[in-house]
Every structure is written in C-alpha cells, then in structure tokens.
mmCIF file of C-alpha atoms in Angstrom:
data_model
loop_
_atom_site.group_PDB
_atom_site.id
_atom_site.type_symbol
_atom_site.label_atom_id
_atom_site.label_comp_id
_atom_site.label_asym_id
_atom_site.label_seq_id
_atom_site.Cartn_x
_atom_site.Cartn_y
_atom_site.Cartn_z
ATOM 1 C CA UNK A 1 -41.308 -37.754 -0.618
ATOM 2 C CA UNK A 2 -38.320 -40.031 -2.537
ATOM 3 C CA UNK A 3 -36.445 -38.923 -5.106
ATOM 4 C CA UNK A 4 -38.207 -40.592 -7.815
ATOM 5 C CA UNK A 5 -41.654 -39.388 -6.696
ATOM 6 C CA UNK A 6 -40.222 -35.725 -6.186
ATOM 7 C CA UNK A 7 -38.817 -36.573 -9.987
ATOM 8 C CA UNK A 8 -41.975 -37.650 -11.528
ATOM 9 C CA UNK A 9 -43.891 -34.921 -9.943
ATOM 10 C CA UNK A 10 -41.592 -32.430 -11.358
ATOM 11 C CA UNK A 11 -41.574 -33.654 -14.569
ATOM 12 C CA UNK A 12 -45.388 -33.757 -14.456
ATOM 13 C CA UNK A 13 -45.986 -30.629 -13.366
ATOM 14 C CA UNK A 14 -43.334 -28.553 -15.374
ATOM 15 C CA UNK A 15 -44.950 -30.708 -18.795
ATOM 16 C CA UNK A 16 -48.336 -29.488 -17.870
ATOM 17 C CA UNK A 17 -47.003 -26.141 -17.256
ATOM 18 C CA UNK A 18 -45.620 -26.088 -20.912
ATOM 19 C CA UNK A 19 -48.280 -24.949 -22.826
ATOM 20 C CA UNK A 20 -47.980 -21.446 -20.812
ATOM 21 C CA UNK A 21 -44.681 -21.021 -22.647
ATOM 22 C CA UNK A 22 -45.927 -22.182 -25.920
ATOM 23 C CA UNK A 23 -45.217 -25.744 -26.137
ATOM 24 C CA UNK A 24 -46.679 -29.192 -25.821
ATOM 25 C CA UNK A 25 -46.974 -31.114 -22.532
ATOM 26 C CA UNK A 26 -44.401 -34.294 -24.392
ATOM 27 C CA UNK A 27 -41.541 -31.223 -24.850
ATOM 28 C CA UNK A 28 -41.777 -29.547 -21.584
ATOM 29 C CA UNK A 29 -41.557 -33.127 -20.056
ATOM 30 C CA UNK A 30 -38.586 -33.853 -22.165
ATOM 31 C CA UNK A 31 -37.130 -30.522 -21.363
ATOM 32 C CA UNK A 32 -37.917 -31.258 -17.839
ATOM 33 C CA UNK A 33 -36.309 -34.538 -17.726
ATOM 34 C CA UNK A 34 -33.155 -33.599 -19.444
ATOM 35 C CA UNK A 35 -33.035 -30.374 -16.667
ATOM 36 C CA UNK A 36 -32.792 -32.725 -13.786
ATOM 37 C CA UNK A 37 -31.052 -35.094 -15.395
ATOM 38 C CA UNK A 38 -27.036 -35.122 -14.451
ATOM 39 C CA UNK A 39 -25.812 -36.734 -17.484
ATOM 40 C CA UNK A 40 -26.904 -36.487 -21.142
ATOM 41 C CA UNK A 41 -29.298 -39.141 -22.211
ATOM 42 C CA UNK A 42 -30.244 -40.795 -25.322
ATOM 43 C CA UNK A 43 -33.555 -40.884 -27.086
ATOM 44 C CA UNK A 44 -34.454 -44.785 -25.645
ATOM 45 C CA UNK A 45 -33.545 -43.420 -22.278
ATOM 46 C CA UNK A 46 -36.115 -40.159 -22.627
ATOM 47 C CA UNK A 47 -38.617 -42.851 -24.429
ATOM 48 C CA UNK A 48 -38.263 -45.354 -21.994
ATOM 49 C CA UNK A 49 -38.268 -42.795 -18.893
ATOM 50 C CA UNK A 50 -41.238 -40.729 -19.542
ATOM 51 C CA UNK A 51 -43.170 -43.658 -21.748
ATOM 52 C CA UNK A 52 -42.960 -41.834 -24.767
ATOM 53 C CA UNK A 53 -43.089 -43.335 -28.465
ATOM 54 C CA UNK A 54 -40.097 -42.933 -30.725
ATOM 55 C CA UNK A 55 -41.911 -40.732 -32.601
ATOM 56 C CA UNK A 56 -43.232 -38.365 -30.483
ATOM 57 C CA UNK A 57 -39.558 -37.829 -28.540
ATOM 58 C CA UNK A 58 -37.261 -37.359 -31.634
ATOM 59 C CA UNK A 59 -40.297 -34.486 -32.850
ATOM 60 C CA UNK A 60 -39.949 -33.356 -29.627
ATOM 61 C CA UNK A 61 -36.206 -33.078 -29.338
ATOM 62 C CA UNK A 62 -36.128 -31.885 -32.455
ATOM 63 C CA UNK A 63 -38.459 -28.643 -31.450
ATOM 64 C CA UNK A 64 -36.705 -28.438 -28.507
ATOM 65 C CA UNK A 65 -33.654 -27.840 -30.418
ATOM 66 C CA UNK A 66 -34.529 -25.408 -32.724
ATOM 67 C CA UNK A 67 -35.903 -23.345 -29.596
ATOM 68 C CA UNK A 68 -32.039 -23.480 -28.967
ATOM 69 C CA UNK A 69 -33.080 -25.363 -25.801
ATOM 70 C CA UNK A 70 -31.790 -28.921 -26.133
ATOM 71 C CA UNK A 71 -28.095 -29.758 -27.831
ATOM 72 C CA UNK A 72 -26.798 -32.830 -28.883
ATOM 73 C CA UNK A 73 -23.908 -34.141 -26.783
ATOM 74 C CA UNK A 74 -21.255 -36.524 -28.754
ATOM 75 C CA UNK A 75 -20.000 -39.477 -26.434
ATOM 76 C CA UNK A 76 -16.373 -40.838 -27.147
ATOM 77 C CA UNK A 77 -17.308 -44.151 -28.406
ATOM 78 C CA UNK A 78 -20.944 -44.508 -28.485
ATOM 79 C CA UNK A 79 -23.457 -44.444 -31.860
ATOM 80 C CA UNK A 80 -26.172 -43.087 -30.266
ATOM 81 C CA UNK A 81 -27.069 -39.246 -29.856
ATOM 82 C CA UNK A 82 -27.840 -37.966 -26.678
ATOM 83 C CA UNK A 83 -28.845 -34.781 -25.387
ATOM 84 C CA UNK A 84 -29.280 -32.397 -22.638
ATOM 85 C CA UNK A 85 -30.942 -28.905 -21.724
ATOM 86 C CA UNK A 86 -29.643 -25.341 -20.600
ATOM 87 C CA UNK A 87 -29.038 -25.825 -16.829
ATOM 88 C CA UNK A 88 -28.755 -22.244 -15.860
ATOM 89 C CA UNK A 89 -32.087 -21.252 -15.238
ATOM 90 C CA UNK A 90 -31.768 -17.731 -15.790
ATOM 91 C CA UNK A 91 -30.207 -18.529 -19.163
ATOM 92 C CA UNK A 92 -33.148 -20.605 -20.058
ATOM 93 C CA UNK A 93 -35.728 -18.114 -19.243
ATOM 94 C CA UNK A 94 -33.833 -15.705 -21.651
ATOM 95 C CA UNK A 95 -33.640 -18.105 -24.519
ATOM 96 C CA UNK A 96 -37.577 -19.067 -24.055
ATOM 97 C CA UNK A 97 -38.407 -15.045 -23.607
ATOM 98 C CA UNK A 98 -36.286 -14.522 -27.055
ATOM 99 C CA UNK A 99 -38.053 -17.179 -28.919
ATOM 100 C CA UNK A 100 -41.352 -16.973 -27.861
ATOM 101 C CA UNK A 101 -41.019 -12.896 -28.995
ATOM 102 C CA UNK A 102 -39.149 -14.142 -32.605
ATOM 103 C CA UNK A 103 -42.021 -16.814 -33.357
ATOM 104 C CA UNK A 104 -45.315 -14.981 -31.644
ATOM 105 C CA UNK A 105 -44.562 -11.133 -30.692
ATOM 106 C CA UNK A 106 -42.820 -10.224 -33.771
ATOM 107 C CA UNK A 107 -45.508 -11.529 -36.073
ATOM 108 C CA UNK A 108 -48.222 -9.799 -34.255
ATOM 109 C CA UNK A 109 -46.380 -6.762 -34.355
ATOM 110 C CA UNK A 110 -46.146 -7.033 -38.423
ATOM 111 C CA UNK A 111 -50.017 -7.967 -38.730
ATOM 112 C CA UNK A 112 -50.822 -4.754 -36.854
ATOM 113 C CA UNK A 113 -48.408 -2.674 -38.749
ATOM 114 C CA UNK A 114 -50.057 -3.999 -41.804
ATOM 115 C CA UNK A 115 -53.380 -3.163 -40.774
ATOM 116 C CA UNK A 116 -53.279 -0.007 -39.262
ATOM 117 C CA UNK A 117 -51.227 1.277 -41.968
ATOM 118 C CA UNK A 118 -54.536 1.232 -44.764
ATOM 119 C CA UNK A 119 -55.973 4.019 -46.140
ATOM 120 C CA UNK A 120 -57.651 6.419 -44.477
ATOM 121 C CA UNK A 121 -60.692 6.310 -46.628
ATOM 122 C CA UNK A 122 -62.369 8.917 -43.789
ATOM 123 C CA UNK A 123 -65.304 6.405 -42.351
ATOM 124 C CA UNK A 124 -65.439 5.946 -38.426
ATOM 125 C CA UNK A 125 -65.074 2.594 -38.778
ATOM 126 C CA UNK A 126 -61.439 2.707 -41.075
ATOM 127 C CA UNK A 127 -60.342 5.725 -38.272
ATOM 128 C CA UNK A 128 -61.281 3.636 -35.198
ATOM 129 C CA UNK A 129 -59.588 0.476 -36.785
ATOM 130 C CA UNK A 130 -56.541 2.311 -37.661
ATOM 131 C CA UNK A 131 -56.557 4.179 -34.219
ATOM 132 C CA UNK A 132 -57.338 1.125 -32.077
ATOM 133 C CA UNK A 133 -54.576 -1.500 -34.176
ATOM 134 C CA UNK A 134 -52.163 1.533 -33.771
ATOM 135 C CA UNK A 135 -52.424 1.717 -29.945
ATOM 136 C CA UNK A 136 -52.293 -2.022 -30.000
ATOM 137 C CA UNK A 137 -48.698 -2.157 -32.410
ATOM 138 C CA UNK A 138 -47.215 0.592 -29.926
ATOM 139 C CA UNK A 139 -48.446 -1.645 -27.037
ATOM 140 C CA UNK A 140 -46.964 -4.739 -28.294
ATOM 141 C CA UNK A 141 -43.493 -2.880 -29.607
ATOM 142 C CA UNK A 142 -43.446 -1.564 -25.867
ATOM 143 C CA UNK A 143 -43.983 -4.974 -24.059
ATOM 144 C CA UNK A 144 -41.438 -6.689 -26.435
ATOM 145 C CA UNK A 145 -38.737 -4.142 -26.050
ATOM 146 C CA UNK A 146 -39.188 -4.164 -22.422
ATOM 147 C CA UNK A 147 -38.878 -8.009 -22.044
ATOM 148 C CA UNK A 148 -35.763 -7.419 -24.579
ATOM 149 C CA UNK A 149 -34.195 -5.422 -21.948
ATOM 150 C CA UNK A 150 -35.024 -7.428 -19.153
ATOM 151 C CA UNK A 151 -34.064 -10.721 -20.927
ATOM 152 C CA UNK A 152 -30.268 -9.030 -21.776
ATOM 153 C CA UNK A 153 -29.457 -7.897 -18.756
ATOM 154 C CA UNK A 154 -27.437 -9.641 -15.804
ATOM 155 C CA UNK A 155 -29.413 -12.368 -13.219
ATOM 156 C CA UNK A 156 -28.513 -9.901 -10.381
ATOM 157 C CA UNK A 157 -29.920 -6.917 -11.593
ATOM 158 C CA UNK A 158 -33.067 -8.277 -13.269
ATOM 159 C CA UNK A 159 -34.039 -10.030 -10.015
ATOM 160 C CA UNK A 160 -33.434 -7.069 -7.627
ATOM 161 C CA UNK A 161 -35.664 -4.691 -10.588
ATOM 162 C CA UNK A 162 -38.292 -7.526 -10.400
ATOM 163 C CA UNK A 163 -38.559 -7.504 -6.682
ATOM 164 C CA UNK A 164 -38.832 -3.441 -6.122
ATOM 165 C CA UNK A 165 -41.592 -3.298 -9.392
ATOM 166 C CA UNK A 166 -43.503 -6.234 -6.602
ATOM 167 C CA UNK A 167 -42.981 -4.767 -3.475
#
C-alpha cells in the first residue's frame, strides 16, 4: 500500500469510527487529517484534501476546538488560520474521555439525581422508580469517577493496569 492510499484509508476509517466517540464522520476526518498531518494546515487545504465544503470544515473545526482538540496555529506572515490536532495520543484520549463525561455523563448523572430524588408517595411503582434510577446514578457516578482516574493518571501506569484487568 502507498502512502496516500494508507492516508486515505486512515482518514476513512478513523471518520467512520467517529460517531463511537460522539462526533460526526466530517470532524473525525478533519481530526484525522490534521493527526497525520506534519505541518498545520489551513481551512482550503482540509477543504480541498478531504472534499469538504467551506461550510461544513470551519463548523467542524470549530467543534473540534471547543472539544479542546484542534488549536489555531499563527504563521509569521501569512493571513490565513491554520490548525492542527493533539499529537500525543494518550493526551488525546484523555481530553476526548473528559469531554465526552462533561457534555454526556454529567448530564445523565443530574437527570437521575433529579428523578430518583421525588417523593416517596409509597406506590410500588414511585419505590421501584426511585430504587432502580438510584442504582443507575450510583452506577454512572462509579463509571465516571473511574474513567476520571484512569484518564489522570500517567501513560505508563494506565497501560500496564489495562493489560492485567485483560489478561
């Protein structure tokens, strides 16, 4: 395989594999581009790369940076913004594990609060609601506090804990 069929495929496949980490197949392929990519590049180069419209890459950038994924670069002498991505990979996964629990963990977390907090009027139905959401809250609070742990701790450590929890 050449480099720019190796290239494309990545891209491809890491934009399709987007959505598993909450965003579209247009921003992972951005993300992915600007990952690979050695230098920073401009939004014509990203549009003209991955055959993109104008207005679907500066969205796109634009979500990518407030994800705290993608920063603008400023080039002595040029009027154009570019941009580039988090190359440490291990870095990345923490920012993505941090934002996905701030925009989709944490929320759930204060719905089930909410509703397993009502008033215990005494029906089944009210107990089993409250019991059940309960059990769910403490499930999610665990999950989320464990990733929180995992996500803040060194590359070295969190790999070797990963491995013994598989073998």
């Amino acid at each position: 395989m050449e480099f720019g069929e190796a290239k494309e495929k990545f891209i491809s496949t890491w934009g399709s594999l987007g959505t598993l980490w909450g965003i579209n197949k247009a921003m992972a392929q951005i993300q992915a581009l600007l990952f690979v990519s050695t230098q920073p590049l401009s939004m014509e180069d990203i549009m003209t790369e991955l055959k993109i419209s104008r207005g679907n890459t500066s969205m796109n950038l634009r979500n990518l940076m407030d994800w705290g994924i993608v920063t603008k670069v400023l080039i002595s002498g040029e009027r154009r913004e570019f941009f580039t991505t988090e190359k440490d990979v291990q870095e990345l996964a923490q920012i993505i594990a941090k934002e996905r629990s701030r925009r989709e963990i944490k929320p759930v977390i204060k719905v089930l609060e909410e509703v397993s907090s009502i008033e215990d009027d005494g029906s089944k139905q009210t107990q089993e609601l409250i019991k059940q959401t309960k059990a769910l809250k403490e499930l999610a609070n665990d999950m989320d506090t464990l990733m929180n742990k995992l996500i803040d701790q060194k590359q070295n450590w969190l790999t070797k804990s990963v491995f013994k929890l598989l073998k």
